[in-house]
Short mmCIF file of C-alpha atoms in Angstrom, two decimals:
data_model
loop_
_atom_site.label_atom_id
_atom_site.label_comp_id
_atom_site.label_asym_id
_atom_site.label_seq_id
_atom_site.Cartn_x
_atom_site.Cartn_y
_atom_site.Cartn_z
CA UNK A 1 -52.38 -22.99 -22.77
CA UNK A 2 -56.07 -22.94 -23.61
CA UNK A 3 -56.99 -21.62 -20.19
CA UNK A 4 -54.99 -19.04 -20.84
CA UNK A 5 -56.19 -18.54 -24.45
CA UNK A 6 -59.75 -18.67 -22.92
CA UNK A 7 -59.22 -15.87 -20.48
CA UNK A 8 -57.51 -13.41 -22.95
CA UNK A 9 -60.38 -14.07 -25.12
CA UNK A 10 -62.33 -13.28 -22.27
CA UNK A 11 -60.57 -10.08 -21.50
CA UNK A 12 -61.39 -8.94 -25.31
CA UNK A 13 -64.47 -9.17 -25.02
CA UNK A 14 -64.71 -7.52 -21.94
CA UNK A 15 -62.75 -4.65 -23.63
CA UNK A 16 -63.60 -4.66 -27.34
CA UNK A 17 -61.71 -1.08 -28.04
CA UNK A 18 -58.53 -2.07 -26.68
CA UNK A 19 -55.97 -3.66 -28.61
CA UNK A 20 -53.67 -5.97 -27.13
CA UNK A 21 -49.74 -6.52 -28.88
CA UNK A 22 -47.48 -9.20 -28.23
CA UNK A 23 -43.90 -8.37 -28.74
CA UNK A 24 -40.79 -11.00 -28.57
CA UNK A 25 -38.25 -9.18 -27.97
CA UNK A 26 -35.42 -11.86 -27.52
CA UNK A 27 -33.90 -11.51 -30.63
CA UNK A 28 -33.36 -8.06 -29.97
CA UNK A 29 -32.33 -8.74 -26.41
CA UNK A 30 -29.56 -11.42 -28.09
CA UNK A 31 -28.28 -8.94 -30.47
CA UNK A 32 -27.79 -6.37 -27.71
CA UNK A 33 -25.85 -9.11 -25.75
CA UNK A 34 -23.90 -10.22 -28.48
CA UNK A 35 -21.72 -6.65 -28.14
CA UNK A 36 -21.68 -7.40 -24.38
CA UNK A 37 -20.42 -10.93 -24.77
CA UNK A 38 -17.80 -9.73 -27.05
CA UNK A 39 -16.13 -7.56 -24.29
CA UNK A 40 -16.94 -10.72 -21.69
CA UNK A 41 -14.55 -12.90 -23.85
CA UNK A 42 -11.82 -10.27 -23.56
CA UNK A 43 -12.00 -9.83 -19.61
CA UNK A 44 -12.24 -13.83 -19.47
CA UNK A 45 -9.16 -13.80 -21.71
CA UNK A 46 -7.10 -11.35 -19.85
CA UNK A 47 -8.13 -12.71 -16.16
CA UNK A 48 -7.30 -16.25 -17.41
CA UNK A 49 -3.50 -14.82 -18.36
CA UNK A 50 -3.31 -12.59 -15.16
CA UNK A 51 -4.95 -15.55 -12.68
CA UNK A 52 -2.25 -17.38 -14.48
CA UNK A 53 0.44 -15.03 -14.11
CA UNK A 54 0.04 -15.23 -9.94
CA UNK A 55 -0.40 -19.15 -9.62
CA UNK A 56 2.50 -20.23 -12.28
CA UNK A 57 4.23 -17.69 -14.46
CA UNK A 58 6.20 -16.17 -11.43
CA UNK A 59 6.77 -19.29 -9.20
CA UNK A 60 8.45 -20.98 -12.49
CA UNK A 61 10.22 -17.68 -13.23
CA UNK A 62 11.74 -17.70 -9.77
CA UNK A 63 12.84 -21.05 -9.63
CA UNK A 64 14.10 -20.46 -12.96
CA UNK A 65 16.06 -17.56 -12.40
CA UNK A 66 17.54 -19.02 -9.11
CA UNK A 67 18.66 -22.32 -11.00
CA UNK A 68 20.32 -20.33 -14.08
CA UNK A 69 21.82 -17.09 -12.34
CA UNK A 70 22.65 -18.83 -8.77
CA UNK A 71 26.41 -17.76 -9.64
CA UNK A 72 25.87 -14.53 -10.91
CA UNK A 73 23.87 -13.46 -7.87
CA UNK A 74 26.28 -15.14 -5.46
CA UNK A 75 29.20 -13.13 -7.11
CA UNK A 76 26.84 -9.71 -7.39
CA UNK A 77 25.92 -10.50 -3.67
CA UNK A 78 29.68 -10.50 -2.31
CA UNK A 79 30.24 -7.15 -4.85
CA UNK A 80 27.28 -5.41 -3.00
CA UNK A 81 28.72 -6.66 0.59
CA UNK A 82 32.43 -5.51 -0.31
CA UNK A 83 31.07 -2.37 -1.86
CA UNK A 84 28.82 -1.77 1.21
CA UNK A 85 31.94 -2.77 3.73
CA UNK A 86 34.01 0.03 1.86
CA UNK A 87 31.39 2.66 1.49
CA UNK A 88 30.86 2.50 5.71
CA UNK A 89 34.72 3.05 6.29
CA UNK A 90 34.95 5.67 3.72
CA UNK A 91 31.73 7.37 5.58
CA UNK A 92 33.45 6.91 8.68
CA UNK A 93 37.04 8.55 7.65
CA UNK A 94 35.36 11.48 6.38
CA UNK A 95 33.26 11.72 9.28
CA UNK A 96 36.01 11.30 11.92
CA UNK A 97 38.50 14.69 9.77
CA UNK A 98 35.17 16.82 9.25
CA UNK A 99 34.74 16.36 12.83
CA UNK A 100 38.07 16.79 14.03
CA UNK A 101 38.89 19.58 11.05
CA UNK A 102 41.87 17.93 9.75
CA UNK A 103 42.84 16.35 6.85
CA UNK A 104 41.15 12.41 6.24
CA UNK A 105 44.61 11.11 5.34
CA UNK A 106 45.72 12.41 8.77
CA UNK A 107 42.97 10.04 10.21
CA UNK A 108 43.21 6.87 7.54
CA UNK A 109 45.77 4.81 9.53
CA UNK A 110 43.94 5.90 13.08
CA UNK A 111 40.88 4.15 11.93
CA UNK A 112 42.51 1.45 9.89
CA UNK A 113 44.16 0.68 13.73
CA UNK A 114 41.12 0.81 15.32
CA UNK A 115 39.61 -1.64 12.86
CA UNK A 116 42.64 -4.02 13.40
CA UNK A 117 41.94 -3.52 17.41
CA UNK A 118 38.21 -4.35 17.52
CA UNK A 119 39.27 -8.03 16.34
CA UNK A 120 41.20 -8.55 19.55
CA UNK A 121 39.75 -6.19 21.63
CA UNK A 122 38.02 -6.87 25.36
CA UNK A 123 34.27 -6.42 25.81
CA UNK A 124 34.29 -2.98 27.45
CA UNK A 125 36.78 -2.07 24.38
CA UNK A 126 34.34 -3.19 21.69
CA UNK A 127 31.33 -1.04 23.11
CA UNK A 128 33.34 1.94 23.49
CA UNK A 129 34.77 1.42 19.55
CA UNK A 130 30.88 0.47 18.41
CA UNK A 131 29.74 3.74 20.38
CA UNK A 132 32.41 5.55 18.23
CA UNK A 133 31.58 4.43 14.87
CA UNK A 134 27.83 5.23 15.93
CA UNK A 135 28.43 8.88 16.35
CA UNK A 136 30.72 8.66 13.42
CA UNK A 137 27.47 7.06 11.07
CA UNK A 138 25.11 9.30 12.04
CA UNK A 139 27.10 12.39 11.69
CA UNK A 140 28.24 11.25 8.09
CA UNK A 141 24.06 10.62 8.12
CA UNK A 142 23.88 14.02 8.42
CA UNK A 143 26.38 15.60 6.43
CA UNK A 144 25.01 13.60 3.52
CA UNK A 145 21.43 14.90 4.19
CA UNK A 146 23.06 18.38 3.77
CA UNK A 147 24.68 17.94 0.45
CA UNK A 148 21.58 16.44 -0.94
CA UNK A 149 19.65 19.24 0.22
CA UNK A 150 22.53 21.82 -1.19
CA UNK A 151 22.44 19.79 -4.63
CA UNK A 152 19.09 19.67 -4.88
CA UNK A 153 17.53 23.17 -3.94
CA UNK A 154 20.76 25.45 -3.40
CA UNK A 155 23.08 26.25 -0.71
CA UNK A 156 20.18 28.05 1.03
CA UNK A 157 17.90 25.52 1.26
CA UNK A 158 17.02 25.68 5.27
CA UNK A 159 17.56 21.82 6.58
CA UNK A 160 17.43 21.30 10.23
CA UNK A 161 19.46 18.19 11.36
CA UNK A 162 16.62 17.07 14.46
CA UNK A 163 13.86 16.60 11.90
CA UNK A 164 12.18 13.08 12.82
CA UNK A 165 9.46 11.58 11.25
CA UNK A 166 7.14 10.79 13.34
CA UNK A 167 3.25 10.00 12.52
CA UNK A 168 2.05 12.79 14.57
CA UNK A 169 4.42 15.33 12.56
CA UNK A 170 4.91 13.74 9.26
CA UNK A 171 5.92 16.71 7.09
CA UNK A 172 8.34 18.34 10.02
CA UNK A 173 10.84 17.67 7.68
CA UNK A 174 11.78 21.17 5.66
CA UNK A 175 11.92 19.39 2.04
CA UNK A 176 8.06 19.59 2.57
CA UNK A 177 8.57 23.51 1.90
CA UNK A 178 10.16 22.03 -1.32
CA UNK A 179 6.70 20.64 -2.38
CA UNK A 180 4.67 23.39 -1.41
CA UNK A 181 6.64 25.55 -3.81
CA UNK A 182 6.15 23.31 -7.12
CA UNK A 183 2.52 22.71 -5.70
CA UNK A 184 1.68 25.96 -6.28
CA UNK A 185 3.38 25.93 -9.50
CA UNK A 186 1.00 25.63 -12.40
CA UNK A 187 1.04 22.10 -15.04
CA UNK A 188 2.82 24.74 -17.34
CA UNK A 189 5.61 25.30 -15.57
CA UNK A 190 6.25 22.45 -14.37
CA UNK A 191 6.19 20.68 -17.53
CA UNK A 192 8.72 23.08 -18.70
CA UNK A 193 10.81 22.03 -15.73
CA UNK A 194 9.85 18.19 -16.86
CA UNK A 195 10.58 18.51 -20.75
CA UNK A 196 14.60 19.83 -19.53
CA UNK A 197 16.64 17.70 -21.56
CA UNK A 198 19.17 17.82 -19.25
CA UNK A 199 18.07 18.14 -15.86
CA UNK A 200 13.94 16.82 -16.31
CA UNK A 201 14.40 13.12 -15.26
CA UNK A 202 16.76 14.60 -12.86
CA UNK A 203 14.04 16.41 -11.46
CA UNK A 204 11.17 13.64 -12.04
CA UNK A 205 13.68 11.32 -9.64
CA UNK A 206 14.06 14.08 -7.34
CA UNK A 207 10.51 15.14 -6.74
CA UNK A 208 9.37 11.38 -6.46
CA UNK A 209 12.04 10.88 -3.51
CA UNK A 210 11.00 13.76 -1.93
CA UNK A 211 7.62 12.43 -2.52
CA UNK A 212 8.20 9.31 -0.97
CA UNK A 213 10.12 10.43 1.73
CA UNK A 214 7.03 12.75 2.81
CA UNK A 215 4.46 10.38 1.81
CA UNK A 216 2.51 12.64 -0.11
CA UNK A 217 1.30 10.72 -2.76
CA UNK A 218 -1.01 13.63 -4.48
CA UNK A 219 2.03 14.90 -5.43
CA UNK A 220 3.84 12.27 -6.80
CA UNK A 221 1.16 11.72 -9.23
CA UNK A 222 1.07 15.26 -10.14
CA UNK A 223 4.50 15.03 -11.34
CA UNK A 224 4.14 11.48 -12.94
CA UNK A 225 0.81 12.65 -14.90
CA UNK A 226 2.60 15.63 -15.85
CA UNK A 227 5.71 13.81 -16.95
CA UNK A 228 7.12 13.34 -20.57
CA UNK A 229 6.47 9.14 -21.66
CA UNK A 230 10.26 9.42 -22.57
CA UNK A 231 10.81 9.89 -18.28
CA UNK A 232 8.19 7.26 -17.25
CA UNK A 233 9.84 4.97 -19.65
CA UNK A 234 13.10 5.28 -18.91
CA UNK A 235 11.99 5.22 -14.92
CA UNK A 236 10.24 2.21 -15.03
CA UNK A 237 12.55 0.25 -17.11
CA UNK A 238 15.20 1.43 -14.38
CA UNK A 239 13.05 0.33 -11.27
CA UNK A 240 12.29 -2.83 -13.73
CA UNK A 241 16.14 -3.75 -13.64
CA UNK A 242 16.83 -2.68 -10.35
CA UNK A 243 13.91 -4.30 -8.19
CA UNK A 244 12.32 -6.56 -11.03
CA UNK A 245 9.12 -5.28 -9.81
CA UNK A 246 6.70 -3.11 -12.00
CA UNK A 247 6.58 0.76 -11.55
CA UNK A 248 3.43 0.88 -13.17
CA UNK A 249 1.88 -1.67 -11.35
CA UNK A 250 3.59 0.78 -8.03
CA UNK A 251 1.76 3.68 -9.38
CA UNK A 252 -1.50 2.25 -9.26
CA UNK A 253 -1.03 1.08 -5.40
CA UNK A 254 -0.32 4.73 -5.39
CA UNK A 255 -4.09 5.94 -6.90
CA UNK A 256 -5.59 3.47 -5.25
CA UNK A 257 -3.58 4.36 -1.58
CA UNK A 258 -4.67 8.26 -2.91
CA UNK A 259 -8.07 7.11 -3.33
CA UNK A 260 -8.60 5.66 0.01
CA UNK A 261 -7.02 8.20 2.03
CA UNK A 262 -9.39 10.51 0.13
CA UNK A 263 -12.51 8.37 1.05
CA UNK A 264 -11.22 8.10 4.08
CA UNK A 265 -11.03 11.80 5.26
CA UNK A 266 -14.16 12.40 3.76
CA UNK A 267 -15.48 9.61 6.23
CA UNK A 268 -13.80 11.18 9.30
CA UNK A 269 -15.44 15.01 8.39
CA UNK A 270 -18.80 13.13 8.50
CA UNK A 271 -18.15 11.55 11.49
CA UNK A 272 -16.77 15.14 12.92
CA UNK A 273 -20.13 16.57 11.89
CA UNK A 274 -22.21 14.44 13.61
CA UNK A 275 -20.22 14.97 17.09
CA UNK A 276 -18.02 12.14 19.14
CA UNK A 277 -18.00 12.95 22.40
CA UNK A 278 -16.01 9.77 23.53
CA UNK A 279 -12.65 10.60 24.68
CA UNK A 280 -11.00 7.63 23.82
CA UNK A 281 -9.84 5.43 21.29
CA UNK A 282 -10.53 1.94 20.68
CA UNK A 283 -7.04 0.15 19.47
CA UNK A 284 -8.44 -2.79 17.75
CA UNK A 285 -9.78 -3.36 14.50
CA UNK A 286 -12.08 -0.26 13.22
CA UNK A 287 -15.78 -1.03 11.94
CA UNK A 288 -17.07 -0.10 9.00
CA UNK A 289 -18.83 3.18 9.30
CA UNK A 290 -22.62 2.66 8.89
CA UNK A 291 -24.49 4.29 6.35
CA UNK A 292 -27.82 5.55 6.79
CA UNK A 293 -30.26 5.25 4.00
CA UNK A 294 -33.77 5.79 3.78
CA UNK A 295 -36.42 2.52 4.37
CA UNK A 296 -36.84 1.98 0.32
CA UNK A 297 -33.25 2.04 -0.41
CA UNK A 298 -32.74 -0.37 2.56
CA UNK A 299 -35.37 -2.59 1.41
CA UNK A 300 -33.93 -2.33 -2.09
CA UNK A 301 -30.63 -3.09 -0.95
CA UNK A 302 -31.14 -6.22 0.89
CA UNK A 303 -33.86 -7.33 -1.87
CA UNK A 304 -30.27 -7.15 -4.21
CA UNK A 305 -28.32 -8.57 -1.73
CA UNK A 306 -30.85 -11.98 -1.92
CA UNK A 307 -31.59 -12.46 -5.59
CA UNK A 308 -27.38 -12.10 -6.05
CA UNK A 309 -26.89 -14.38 -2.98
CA UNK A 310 -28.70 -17.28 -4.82
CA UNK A 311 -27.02 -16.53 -8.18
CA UNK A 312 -22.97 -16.71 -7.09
CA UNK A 313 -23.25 -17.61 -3.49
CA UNK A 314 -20.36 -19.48 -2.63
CA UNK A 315 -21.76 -22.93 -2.67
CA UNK A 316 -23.49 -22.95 -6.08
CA UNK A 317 -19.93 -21.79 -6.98
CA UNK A 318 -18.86 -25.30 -5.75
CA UNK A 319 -21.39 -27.06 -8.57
CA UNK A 320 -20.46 -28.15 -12.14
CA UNK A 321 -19.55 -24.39 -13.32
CA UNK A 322 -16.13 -23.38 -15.12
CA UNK A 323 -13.14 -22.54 -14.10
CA UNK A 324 -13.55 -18.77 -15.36
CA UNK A 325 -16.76 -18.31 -14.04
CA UNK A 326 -16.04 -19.41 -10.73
CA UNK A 327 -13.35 -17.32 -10.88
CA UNK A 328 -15.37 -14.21 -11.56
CA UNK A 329 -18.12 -15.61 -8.90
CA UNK A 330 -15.55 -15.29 -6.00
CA UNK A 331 -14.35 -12.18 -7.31
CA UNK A 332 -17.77 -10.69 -7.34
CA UNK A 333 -18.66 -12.35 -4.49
CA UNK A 334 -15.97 -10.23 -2.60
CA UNK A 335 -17.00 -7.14 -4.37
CA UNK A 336 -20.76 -8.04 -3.28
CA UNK A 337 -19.85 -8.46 0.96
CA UNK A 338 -17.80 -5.16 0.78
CA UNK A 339 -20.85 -3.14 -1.18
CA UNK A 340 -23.39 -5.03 1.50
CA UNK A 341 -21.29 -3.65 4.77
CA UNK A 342 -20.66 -0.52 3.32
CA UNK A 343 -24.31 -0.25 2.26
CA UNK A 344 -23.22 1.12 -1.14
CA UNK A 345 -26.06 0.85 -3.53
CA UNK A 346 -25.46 2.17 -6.48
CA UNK A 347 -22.37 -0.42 -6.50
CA UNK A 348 -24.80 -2.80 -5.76
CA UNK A 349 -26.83 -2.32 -8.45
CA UNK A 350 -23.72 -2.34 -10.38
CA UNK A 351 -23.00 -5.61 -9.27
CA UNK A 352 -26.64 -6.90 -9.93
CA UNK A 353 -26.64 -5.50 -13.56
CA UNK A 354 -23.99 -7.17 -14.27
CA UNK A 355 -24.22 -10.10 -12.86
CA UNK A 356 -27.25 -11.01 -14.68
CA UNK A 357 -25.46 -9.83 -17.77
CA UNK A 358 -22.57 -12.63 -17.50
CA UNK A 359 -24.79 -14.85 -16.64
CA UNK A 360 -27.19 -14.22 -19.62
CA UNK A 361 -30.14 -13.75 -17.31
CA UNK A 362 -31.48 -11.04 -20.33
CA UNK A 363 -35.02 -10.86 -19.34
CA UNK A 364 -34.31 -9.38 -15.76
CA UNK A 365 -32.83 -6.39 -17.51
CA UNK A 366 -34.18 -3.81 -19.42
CA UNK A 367 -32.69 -2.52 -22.88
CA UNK A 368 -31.46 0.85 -21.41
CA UNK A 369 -30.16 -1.61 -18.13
CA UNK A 370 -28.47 -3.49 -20.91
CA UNK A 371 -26.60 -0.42 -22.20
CA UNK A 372 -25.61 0.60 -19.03
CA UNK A 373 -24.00 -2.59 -18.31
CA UNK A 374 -22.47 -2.82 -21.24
CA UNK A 375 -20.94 0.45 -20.48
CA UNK A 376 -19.65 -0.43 -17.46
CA UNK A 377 -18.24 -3.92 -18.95
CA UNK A 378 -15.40 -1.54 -21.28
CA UNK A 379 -15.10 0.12 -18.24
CA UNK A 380 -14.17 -3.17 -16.19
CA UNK A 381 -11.65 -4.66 -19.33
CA UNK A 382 -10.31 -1.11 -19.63
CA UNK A 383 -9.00 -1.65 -16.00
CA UNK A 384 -7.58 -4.92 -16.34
CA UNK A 385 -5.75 -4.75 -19.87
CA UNK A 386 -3.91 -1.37 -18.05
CA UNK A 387 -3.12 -3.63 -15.28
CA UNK A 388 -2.41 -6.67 -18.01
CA UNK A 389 0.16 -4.02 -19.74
CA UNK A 390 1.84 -3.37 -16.69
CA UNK A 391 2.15 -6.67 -15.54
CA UNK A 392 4.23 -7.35 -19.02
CA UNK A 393 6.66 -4.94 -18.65
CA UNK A 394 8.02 -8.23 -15.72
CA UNK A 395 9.96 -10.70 -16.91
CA UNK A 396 7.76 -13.45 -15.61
CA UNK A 397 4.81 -12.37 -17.39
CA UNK A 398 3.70 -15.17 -20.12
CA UNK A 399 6.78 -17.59 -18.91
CA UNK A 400 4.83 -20.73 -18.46
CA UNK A 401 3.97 -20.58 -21.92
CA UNK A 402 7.40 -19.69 -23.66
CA UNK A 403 9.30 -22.70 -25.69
CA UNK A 404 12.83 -21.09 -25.48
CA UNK A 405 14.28 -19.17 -22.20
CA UNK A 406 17.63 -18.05 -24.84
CA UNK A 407 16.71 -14.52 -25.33
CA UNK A 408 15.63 -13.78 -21.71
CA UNK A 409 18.13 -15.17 -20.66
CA UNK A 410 20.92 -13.16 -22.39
CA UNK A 411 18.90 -10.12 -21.50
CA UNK A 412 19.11 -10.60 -17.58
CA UNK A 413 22.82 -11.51 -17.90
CA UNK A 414 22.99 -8.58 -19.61
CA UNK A 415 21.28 -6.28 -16.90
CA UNK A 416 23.40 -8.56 -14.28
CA UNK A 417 26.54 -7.23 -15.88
CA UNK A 418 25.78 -3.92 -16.42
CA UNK A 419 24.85 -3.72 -12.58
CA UNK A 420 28.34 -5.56 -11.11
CA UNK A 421 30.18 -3.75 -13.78
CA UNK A 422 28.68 -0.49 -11.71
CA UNK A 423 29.33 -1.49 -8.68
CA UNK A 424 32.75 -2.81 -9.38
CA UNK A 425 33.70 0.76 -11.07
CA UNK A 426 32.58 2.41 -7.41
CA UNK A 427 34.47 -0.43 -5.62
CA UNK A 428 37.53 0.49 -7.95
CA UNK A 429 36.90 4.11 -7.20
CA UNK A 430 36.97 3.74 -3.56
CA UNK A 431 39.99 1.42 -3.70
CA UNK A 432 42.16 3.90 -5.51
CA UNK A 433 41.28 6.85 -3.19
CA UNK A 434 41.73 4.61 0.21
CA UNK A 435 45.10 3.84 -1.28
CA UNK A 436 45.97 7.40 -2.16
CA UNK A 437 45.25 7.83 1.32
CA UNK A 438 47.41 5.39 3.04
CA UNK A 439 49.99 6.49 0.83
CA UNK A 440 49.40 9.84 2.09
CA UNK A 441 49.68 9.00 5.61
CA UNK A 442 53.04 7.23 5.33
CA UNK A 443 54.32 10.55 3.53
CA UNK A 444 53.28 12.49 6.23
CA UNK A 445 54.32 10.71 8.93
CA UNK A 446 58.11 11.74 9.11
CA UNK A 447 57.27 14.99 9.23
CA UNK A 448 54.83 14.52 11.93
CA UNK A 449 57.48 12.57 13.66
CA UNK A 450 60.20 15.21 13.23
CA UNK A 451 57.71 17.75 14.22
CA UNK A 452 57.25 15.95 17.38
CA UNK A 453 60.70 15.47 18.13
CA UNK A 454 61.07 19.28 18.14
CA UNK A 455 58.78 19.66 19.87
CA UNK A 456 60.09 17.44 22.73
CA UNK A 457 63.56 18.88 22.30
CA UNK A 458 62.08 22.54 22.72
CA UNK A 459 60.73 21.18 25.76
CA UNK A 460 63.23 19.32 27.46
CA UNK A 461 65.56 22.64 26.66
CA UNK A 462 62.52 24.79 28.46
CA UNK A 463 62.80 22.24 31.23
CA UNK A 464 66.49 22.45 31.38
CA UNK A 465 66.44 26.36 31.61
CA UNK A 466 63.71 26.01 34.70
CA UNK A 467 66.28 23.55 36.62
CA UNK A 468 69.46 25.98 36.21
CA UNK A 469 67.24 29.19 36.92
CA UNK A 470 66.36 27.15 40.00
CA UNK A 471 69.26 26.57 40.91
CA UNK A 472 71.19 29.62 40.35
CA UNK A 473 68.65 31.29 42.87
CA UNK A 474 69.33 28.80 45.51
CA UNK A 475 73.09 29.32 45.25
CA UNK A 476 72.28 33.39 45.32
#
């Protein structure tokens, strides 16, 4: 310390104008950090319950559920495979009249026979019945591809029966016309067509199958951004009790699908502009595209790359640190070897800014550095508490913690009832017609019987009439 004393006396002398002012700015630096730390205790908070959602809350909540509702899902089980067993005949009856133009009663006991017959049947018997009921399946297939399409967009809606989907021609299908049209429609009208009381969330369900179907995911987030909260509501409280997944949590593999498929065409038009002349195409795994970027940045960029390496490298994360921060190490860590390869350095200096930030290294920043991070801190727990929120709309969210299962538990027997009680109603439905249609059958059976007896006794008289004309011109 006196050396040091000595040579800044030194340097005073040497420079008697100049004044020389010694500023400690770590209090100021602490009371900057204090806002920060305030937002780094709500991220901790929120990745503790997610981290915690993924390694217990949904492994107990299974086990749970398949303990307490084993009989209820055996019994809905055999109601979805009876309902599915009668749907596929009923498919197949109408099938086999639209195809032969008659009546389906006049078919009913025909297939009911042929049912009875592929029990006993011989080998070459079964294929030639399984061939049958595959034309019969995918001309049903069809049909049912046509009434949707009439439903949907009007009788004129142009739907060609060889569509396929292939990769090379995804949107061959003509319900891609169907999105170019409300593509080019403007957010006014179609929120109008959204806000519909009666046919909106009819519309909002049919736009995100056609959607799917097409795989255009720009414009199913159109239409969800442009929905009512009423719609998205009710649609992911429906996808809730029919999956027990999260349609939130869907829509942001959606963005994030959106966002890559953005990033990367824009790749491919750079790699277009600089000219491939290879005709062929590797099959294995692609590389990351290299980035050029100019000897400074490099330099900077590796420079980074070191000073972060010996802050959250792997094995210092293996040292006496806790739990949450070697949880955010890893995390970072990963975030750190995809900005590296991708030679992204603005994320990089992202990364190092904040870094420092969480680990209270205060001096390597500056005040406006401080800001910045601090900026992009809310911006960080803003992402997680919207994926937090979504991942509470499930049923397992929070469940290692809960005291009493009572009122989840009457709410999924609830949502089990209401969804056997459905399909049981379309069972019923089925029932009653297949009956009216047997009964149907037997009615009209005498009279097909009678009708065929006339018809033999017309010909046996036609016959008769040949035989005597035959033989009166012998005799003659």
């Amino acid at each position: 310390m006196g050396r040091k004393y000595r040579a800044l006396k030194e340097a005073l002398k040497l420079n008697p104008v100049r004044s020389l002012v010694w500023v400690d700015d770590t209090m100021l630096r602490l009371k900057v950090y204090q806002q920060a730390e305030l937002i780094i205790k709500k991220i901790e908070k929120l990745e503790k319950k997610i981290a915690n959602f993924y390694s217990q809350d949904q492994l107990m909540y299974q086990n749970w559920f398949d303990l307490t509702f084993r009989a209820q899902i055996s019994d809905q089980e055999s109601l979805q495979q009876r309902l599915k067993k009668l749907s596929r005949f009923h498919n197949r009856l109408l099938a086999w009249a639209e195809k032969e133009g008659c009546e389906a009663y006049e078919v009913y006991q025909r297939l009911v026979d042929m049912e009875a017959k592929l029990l006993i049947c011989t080998e070459n018997e079964r294929e030639q019945i399984e061939n049958f009921y595959l034309e019969l399946d995918q001309f049903a297939e069809i049909k049912m591809k046509e009434e949707f399409a009439d439903d949907m967009f009007g009788s004129d809606f142009p739907f060609d029966e060889e569509d396929d989907y292939e990769e090379q021609d995804l949107y061959s299908d003509k319900e891609y016309q169907r999105i170019q049209e409300v593509k080019n429609w403007d957010d006014q009208k179609i929120k109008k067509a959204l806000t519909n009381k009666e046919s909106g969330y009819e519309f909002l369900q049919e736009a995100f199958y056609i959607g799917t179907k097409c795989s255009n995911l720009k414009f199913i987030l159109r239409i969800w951004d442009l929905a009512p909260k009423a719609f998205q509501t009710k649609m992911a409280k429906q996808f809730l009790s029919d999956t027990g997944a999260s349609f939130y949590s869907m829509i942001d593999d959606f963005r994030q699908a959106a966002d890559e498929m953005h990033d990367s065409q824009r790749e491919d038009v750079d790699g277009d502009e600089e000219g491939d002349d290879s005709h062929f195409s590797y099959a294995g795994p692609k590389k990351a595209k290299s980035v050029s970027l100019h000897a400074e940045d490099e330099k900077r960029l590796k420079l980074l790359y070191r000073q972060l390496a010996r802050k959250i490298h792997p094995d210092i994360q293996n040292l006496n640190i806790e739990d949450n921060s070697q949880s955010w190490m890893k995390s970072t860590w990963e975030r750190l070897q995809k900005a590296y390869q991708e030679k992204n350095l603005t994320e990089m200096e992202k990364i190092y800014g904040l870094t420092l930030l969480r680990l209270k290294d205060l001096q390597g920043l500056s005040f406006l550095e401080m800001n910045q991070c601090q900026d992009w801190l809310l911006e960080d727990f803003k992402n997680i508490e919207k994926h937090s929120k979504h991942l509470a709309h499930l049923p397992a969210w929070g469940f290692s913690t809960k005291k009493n299962y009572d009122s989840l538990s009457k709410k999924i027997k609830k949502e089990i009832q209401t969804a056997s009680f459905t399909v049981e109603e379309q069972i019923e439905e089925l029932s009653e017609f297949h009956d009216f249609l047997k009964r149907m059958s037997k009615t009209a059976r005498p009279h097909q019987k009678k009708k065929q007896n006339r018809k033999k006794k017309k010909h046996k008289k036609h016959l008769k009439s040949q035989k005597d004309e035959r033989q009166r011109s012998f005799f003659d």
